[in-house]
Short mmCIF file of C-alpha atoms in Angstrom, two decimals:
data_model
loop_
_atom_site.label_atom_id
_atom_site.label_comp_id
_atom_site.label_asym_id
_atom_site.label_seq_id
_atom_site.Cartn_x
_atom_site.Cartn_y
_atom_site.Cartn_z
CA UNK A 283 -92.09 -32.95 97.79
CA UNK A 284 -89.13 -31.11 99.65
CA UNK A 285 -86.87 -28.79 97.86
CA UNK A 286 -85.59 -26.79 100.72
CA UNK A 287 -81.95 -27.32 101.91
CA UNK A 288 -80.13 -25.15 104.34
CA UNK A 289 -76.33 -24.01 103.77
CA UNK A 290 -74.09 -23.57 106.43
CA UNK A 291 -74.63 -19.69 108.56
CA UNK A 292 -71.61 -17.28 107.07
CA UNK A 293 -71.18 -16.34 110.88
CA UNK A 294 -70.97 -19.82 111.80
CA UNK A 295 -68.36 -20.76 109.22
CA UNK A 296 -65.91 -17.85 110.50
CA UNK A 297 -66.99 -18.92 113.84
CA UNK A 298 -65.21 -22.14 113.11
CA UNK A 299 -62.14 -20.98 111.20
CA UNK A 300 -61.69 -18.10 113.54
CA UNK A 301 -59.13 -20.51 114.65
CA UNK A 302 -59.73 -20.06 118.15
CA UNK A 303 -59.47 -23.35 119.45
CA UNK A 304 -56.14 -24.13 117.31
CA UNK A 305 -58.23 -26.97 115.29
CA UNK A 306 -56.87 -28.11 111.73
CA UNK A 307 -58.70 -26.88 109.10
CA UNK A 308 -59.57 -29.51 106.03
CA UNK A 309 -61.19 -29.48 103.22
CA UNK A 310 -63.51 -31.84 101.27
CA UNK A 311 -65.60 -32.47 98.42
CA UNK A 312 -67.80 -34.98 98.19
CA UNK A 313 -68.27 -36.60 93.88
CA UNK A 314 -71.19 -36.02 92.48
CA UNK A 315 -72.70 -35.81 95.58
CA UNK A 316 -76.30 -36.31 94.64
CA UNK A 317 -76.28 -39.76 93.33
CA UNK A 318 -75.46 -41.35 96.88
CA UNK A 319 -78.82 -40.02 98.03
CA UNK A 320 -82.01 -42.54 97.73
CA UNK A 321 -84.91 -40.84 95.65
CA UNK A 322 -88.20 -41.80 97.84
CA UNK A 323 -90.35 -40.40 94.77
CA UNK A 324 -91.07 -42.40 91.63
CA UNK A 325 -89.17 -40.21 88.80
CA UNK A 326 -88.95 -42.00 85.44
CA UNK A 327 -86.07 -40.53 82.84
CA UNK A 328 -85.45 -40.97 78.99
CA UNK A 329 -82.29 -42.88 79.05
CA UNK A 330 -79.28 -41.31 77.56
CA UNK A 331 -78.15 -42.19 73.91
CA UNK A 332 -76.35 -45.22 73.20
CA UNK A 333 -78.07 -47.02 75.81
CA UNK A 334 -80.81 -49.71 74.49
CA UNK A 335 -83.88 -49.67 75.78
CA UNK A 336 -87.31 -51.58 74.70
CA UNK A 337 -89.70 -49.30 72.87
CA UNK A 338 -91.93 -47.43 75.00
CA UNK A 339 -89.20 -47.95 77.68
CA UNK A 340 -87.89 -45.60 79.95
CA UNK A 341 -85.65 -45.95 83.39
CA UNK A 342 -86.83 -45.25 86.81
CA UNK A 343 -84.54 -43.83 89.03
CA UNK A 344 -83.45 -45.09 92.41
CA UNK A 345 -80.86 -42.40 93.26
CA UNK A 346 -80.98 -38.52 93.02
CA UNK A 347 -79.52 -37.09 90.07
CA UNK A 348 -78.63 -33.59 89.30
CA UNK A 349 -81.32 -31.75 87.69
CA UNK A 350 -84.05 -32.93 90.27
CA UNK A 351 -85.66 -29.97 92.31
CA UNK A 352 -85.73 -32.32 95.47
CA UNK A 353 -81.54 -33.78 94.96
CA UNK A 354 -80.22 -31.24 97.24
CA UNK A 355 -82.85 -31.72 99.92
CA UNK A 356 -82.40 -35.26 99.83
CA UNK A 357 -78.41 -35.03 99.63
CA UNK A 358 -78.67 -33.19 103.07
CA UNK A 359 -80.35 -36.04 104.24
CA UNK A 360 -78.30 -38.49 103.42
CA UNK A 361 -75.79 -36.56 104.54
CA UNK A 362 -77.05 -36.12 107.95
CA UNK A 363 -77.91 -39.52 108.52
CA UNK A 364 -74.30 -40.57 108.17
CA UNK A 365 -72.99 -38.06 110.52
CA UNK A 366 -75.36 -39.08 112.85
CA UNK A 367 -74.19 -42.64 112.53
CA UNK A 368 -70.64 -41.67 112.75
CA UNK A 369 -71.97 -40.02 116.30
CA UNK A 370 -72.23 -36.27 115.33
CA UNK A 371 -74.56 -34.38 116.47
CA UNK A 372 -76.46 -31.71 114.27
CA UNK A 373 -76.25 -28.17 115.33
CA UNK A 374 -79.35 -26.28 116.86
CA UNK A 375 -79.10 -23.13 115.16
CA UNK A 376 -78.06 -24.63 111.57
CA UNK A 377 -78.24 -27.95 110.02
CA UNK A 378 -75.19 -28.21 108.03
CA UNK A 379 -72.92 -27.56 111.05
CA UNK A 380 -72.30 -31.09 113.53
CA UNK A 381 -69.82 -31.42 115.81
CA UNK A 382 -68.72 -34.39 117.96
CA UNK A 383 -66.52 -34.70 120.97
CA UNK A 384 -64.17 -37.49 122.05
CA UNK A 385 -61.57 -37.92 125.14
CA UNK A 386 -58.94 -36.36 122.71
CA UNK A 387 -60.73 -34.93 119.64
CA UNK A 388 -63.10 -32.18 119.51
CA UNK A 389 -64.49 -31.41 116.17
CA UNK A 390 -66.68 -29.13 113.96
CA UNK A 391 -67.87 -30.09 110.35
CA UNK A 392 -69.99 -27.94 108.13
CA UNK A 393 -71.34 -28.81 104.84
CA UNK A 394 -72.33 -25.58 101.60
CA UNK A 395 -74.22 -28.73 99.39
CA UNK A 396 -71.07 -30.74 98.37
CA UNK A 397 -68.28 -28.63 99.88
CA UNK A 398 -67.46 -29.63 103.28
CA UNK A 399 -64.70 -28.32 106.06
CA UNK A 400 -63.45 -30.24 108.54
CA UNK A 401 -62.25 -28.54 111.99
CA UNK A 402 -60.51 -30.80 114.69
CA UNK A 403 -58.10 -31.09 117.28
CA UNK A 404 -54.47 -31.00 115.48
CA UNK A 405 -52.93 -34.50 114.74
CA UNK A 406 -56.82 -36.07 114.36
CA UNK A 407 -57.50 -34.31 110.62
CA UNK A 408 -56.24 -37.60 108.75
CA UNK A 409 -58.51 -40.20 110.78
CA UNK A 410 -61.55 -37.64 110.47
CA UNK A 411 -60.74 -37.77 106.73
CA UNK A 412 -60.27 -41.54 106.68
CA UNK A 413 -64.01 -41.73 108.07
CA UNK A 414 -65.91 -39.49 105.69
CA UNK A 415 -63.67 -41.39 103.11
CA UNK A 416 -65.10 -44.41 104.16
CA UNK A 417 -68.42 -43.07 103.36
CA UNK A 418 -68.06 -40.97 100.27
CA UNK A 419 -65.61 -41.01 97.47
CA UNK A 420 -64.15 -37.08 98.42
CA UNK A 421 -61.83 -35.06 96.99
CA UNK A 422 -58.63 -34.52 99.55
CA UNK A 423 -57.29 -30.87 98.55
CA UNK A 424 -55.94 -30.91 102.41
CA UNK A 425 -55.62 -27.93 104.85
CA UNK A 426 -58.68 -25.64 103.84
CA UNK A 427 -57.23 -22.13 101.69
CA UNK A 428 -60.34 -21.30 99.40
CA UNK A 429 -63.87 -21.56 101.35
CA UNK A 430 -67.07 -20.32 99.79
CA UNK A 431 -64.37 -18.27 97.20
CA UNK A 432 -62.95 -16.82 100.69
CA UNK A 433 -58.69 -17.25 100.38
CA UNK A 434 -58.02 -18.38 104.28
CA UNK A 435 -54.70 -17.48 105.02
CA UNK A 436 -52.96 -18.80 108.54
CA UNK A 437 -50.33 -18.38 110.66
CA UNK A 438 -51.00 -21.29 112.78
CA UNK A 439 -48.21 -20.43 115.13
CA UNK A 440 -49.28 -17.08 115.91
CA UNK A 441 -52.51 -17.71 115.73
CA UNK A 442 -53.81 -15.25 113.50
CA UNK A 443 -55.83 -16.68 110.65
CA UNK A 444 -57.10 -14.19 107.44
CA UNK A 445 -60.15 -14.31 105.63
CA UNK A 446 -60.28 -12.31 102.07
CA UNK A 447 -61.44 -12.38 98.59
CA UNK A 448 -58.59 -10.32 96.35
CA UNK A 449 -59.68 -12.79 93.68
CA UNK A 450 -63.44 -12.20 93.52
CA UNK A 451 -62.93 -8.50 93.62
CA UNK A 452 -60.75 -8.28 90.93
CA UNK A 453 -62.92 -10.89 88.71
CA UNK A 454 -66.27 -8.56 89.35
CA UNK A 455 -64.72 -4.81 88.99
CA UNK A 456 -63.66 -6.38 85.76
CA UNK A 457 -67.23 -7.35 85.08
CA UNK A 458 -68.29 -3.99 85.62
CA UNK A 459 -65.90 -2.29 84.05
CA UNK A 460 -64.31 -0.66 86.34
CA UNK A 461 -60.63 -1.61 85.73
CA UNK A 462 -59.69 1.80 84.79
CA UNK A 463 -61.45 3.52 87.69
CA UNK A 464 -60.25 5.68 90.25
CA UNK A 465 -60.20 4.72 93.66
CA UNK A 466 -62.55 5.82 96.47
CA UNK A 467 -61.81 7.01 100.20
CA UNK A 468 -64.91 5.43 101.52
CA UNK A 469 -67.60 3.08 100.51
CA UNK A 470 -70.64 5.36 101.05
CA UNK A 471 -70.90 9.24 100.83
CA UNK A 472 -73.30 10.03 104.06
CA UNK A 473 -74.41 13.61 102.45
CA UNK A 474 -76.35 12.17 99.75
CA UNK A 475 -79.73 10.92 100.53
CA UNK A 476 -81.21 8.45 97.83
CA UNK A 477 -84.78 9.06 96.33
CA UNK A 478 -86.19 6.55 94.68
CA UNK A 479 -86.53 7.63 90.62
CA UNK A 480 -89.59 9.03 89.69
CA UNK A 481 -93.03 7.23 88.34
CA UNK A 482 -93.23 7.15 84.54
CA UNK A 483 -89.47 7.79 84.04
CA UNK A 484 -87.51 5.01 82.19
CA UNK A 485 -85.17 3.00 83.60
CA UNK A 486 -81.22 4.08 82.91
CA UNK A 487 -79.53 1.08 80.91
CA UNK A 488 -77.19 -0.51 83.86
CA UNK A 489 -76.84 -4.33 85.23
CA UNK A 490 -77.83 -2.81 88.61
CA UNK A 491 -78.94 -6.00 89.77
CA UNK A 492 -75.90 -8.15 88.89
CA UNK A 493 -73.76 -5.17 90.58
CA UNK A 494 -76.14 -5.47 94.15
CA UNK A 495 -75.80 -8.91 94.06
CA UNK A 496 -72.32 -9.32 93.53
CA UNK A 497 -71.87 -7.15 96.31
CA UNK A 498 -74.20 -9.08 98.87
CA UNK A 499 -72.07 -12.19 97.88
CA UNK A 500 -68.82 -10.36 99.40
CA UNK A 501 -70.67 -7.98 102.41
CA UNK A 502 -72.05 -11.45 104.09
CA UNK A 503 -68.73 -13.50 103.88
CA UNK A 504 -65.91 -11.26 105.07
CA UNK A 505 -66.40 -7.85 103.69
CA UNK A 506 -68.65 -6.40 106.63
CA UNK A 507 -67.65 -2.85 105.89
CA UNK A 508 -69.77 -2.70 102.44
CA UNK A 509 -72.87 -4.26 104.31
CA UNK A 510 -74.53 -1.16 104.97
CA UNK A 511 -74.00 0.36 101.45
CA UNK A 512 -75.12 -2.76 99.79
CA UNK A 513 -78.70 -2.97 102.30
CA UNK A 514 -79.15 0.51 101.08
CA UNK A 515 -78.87 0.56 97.69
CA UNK A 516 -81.15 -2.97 97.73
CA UNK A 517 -83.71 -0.76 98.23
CA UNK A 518 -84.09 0.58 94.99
CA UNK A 519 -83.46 -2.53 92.62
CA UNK A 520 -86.77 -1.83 90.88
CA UNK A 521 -86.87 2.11 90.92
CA UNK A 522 -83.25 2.61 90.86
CA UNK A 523 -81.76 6.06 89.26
CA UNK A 524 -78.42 7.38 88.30
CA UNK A 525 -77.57 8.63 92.19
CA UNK A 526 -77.61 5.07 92.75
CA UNK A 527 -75.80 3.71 89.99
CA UNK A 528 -72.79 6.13 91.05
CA UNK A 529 -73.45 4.99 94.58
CA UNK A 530 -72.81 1.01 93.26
CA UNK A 531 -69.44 2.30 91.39
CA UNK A 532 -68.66 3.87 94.35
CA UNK A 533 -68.68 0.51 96.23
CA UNK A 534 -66.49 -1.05 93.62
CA UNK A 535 -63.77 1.73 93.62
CA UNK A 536 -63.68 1.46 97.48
CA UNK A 537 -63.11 -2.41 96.88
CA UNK A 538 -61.05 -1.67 94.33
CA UNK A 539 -58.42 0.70 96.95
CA UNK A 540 -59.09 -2.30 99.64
CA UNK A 541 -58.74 -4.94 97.87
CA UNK A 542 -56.45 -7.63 100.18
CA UNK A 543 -58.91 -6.31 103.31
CA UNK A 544 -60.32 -8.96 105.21
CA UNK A 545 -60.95 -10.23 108.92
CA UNK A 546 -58.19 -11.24 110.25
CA UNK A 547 -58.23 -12.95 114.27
CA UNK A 548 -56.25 -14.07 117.00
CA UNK A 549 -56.30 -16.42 118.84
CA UNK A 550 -54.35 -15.30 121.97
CA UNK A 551 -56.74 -12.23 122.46
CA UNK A 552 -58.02 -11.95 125.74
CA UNK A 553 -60.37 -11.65 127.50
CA UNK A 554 -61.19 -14.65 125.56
CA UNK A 555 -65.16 -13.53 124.97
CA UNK A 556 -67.45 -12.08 122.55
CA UNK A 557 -68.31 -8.40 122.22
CA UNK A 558 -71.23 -7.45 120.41
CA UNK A 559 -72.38 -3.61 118.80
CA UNK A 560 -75.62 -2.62 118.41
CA UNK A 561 -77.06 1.02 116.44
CA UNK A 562 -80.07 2.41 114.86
CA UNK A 563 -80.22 5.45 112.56
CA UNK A 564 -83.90 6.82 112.77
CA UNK A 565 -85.97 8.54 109.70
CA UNK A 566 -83.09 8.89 107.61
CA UNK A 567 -85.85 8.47 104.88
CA UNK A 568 -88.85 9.72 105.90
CA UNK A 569 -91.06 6.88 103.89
CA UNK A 570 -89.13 4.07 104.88
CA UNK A 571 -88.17 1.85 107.98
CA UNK A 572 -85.11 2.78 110.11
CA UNK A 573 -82.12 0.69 109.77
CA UNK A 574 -80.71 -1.64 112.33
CA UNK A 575 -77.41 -2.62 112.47
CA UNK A 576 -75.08 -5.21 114.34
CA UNK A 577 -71.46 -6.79 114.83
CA UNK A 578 -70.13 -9.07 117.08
CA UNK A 579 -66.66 -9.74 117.79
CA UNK A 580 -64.77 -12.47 118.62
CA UNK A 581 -60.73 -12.75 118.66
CA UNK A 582 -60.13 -8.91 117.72
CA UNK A 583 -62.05 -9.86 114.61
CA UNK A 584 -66.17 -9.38 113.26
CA UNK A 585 -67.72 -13.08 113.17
CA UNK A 586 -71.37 -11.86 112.74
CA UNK A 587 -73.01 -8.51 111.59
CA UNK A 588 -76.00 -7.30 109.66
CA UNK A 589 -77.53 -4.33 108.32
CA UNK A 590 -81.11 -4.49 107.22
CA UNK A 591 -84.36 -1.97 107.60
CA UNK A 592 -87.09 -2.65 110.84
CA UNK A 593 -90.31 -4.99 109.84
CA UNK A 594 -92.45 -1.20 110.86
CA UNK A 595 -91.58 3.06 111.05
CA UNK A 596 -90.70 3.69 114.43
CA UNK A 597 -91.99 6.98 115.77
CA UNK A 598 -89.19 7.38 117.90
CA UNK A 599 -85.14 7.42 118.34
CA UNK A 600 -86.08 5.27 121.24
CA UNK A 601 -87.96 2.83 119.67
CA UNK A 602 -86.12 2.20 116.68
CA UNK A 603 -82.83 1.89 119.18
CA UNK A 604 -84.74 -0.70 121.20
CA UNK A 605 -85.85 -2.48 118.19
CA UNK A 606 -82.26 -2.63 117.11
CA UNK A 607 -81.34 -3.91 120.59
CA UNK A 608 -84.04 -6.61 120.16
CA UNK A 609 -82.83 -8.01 116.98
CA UNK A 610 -78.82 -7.78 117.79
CA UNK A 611 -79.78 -9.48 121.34
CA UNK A 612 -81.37 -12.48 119.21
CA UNK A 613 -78.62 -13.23 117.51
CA UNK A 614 -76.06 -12.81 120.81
CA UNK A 615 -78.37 -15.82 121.85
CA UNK A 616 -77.79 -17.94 118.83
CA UNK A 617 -73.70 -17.13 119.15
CA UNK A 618 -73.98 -17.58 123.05
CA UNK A 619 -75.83 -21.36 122.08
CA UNK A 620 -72.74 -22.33 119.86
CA UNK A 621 -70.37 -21.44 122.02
CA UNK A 622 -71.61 -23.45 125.03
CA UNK A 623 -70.49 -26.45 122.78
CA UNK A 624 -67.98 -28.80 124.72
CA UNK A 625 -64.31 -27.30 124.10
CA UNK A 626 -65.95 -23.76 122.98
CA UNK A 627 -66.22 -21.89 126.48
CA UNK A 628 -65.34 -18.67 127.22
CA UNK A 629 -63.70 -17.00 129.70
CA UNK A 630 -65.99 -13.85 130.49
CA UNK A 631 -69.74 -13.29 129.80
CA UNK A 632 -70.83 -11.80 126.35
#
């Protein structure tokens, strides 16, 4: 039985609202999205109260419902076979991302489970809307502003669309308690080097996990200056100590002074190509993997970056460089594949 369903690449989605092609940007959500997906196993249910049923009776299903461990899996694929009818065609590099191209309509749809955002050529958003319409009964909120809890904020004449979370910030410094605490200037302080706490030693009493993940939440949607800090301090969810708890806080004061900062593109940038970064630190703990590190940019603004330890300990600046190289030069690929979609070409190499 599948239970695996893929959600829509974070690079990919800012890819698409990065507004460089000057597409509308819609919204949809799809009702109780499960139930229109056939249920290919044999699941029987008590049926709810009120409804008669002979004794020893139960219902088999026909549809998914929520609850089942395969209803996402088999929404996708209901999903998907739709698009495909409607002559989409499914993305290589992710499977919740189609596009399709006509003489006068060039379009990008992307699907996170039952949230879905339509990209197309302006003047074409209604009759894309009418289709999917046709198919599912969808909530019509219109031109996308919340995505993924991302506030998308465009000037669609100057071409310069922003992507921020003021509202998710605020909701989890308040969760942590941090309302009352001063700001920071940065979000890491480079002097300190983190040790994990020592064998036998309790725990301290903090929601250290809730706080890291929280924070991965905003560093892979549009907050790619807290990505390193939040990779590092992942390292010590099960042997964390207080260094690292004030290393978290520190995190949510520098959110708290940066609060409205986002990526923010343009459109009219040129060259009109992506630029990638790629960097290494080596031995920074002497136990532990070095740290690669990416970003690539595209339209002034970061569309793709990540910050994670090597698979193995490199024994040299070289090879931990080179390793970083290998990895950031992987994922140039995948960006370089998407954008040799019709309409998406560029006007200088990567």
């Amino acid at each position: 039985m599948e239970s695996f369903t893929a959600t829509v690449r974070m690079d990919l989605v800012q890819f698409a609202l990065a507004d460089h092609l000057d597409l509308g940007i819609h919204q949809m959500d799809a009702k109780a999205a499960y139930l229109n997906a056939p249920l290919k196993e044999r699941v029987y249910v008590q049926a709810p109260e009120g409804y008669p049923v002979a004794p020893g009776h139960c219902w088999r299903l026909n549809m998914t419902m929520y609850g089942l461990h395969q209803g996402a899996y088999n929404w996708q694929i209901e999903l998907t076979g739709q698009l495909s009818k409607c002559q989409f065609c499914k993305c290589l590099l992710d499977e919740s991302v189609w596009t399709r191209s006509e003489a006068d309509c060039f379009t990008i749809s992307m699907s996170y489970v039952d949230d879905i955002v339509v990209c197309c050529t302006k003047g074409h958003a209604e009759r894309i809307k009418a289709e999917m319409k046709g198919i599912y009964d969808c909530k019509d909120p219109g031109e996308a502003q919340h995505f993924l809890g991302m506030k998308i904020t465009r000037d669609r004449e100057a071409g310069t669309p922003t992507l921020n979370m003021p509202a998710y910030i605020d909701r989890i410094i308040d969760r942590m308690g941090l309302r009352a605490a001063n700001t920071a200037v940065s979000p890491t302080n480079t002097s300190v080097k983190h040790e994990p706490r020592p064998e036998g030693e309790n725990a301290p009493y903090y929601p250290y996990n809730r706080a890291i993940g929280q924070l991965m939440w905003l560093s892979v949607t549009c907050r790619p200056d807290i990505t390193f800090s939040d990779n590092l301090l992942t390292t010590f969810l099960h042997n964390f100590d207080t260094a690292q708890i004030t290393a978290v806080k520190r995190v949510y004061r520098w959110l708290k002074a940066t609060i409205e900062l986002g990526l923010t593109y343009n459109r009219n940038h040129k060259p009109f190509m992506e630029v990638g970064y790629v960097d290494s630190d080596f031995a920074s703990q002497a136990d532990l993997p070095s740290i690669s590190g990416n970003a690539f940019m595209f339209g002034r603004g970061a569309v793709s970056w990540t910050s994670k330890r090597q698979n193995d300990i490199a024994t040299s600046t070289s090879q931990a460089e080179f390793t970083s190289c290998y990895t950031g030069s992987s994922q140039a690929e995948c960006i370089r594949m998407f954008l040799g979609k019709p309409s998406c070409k560029t006007t200088a190499p990567m």
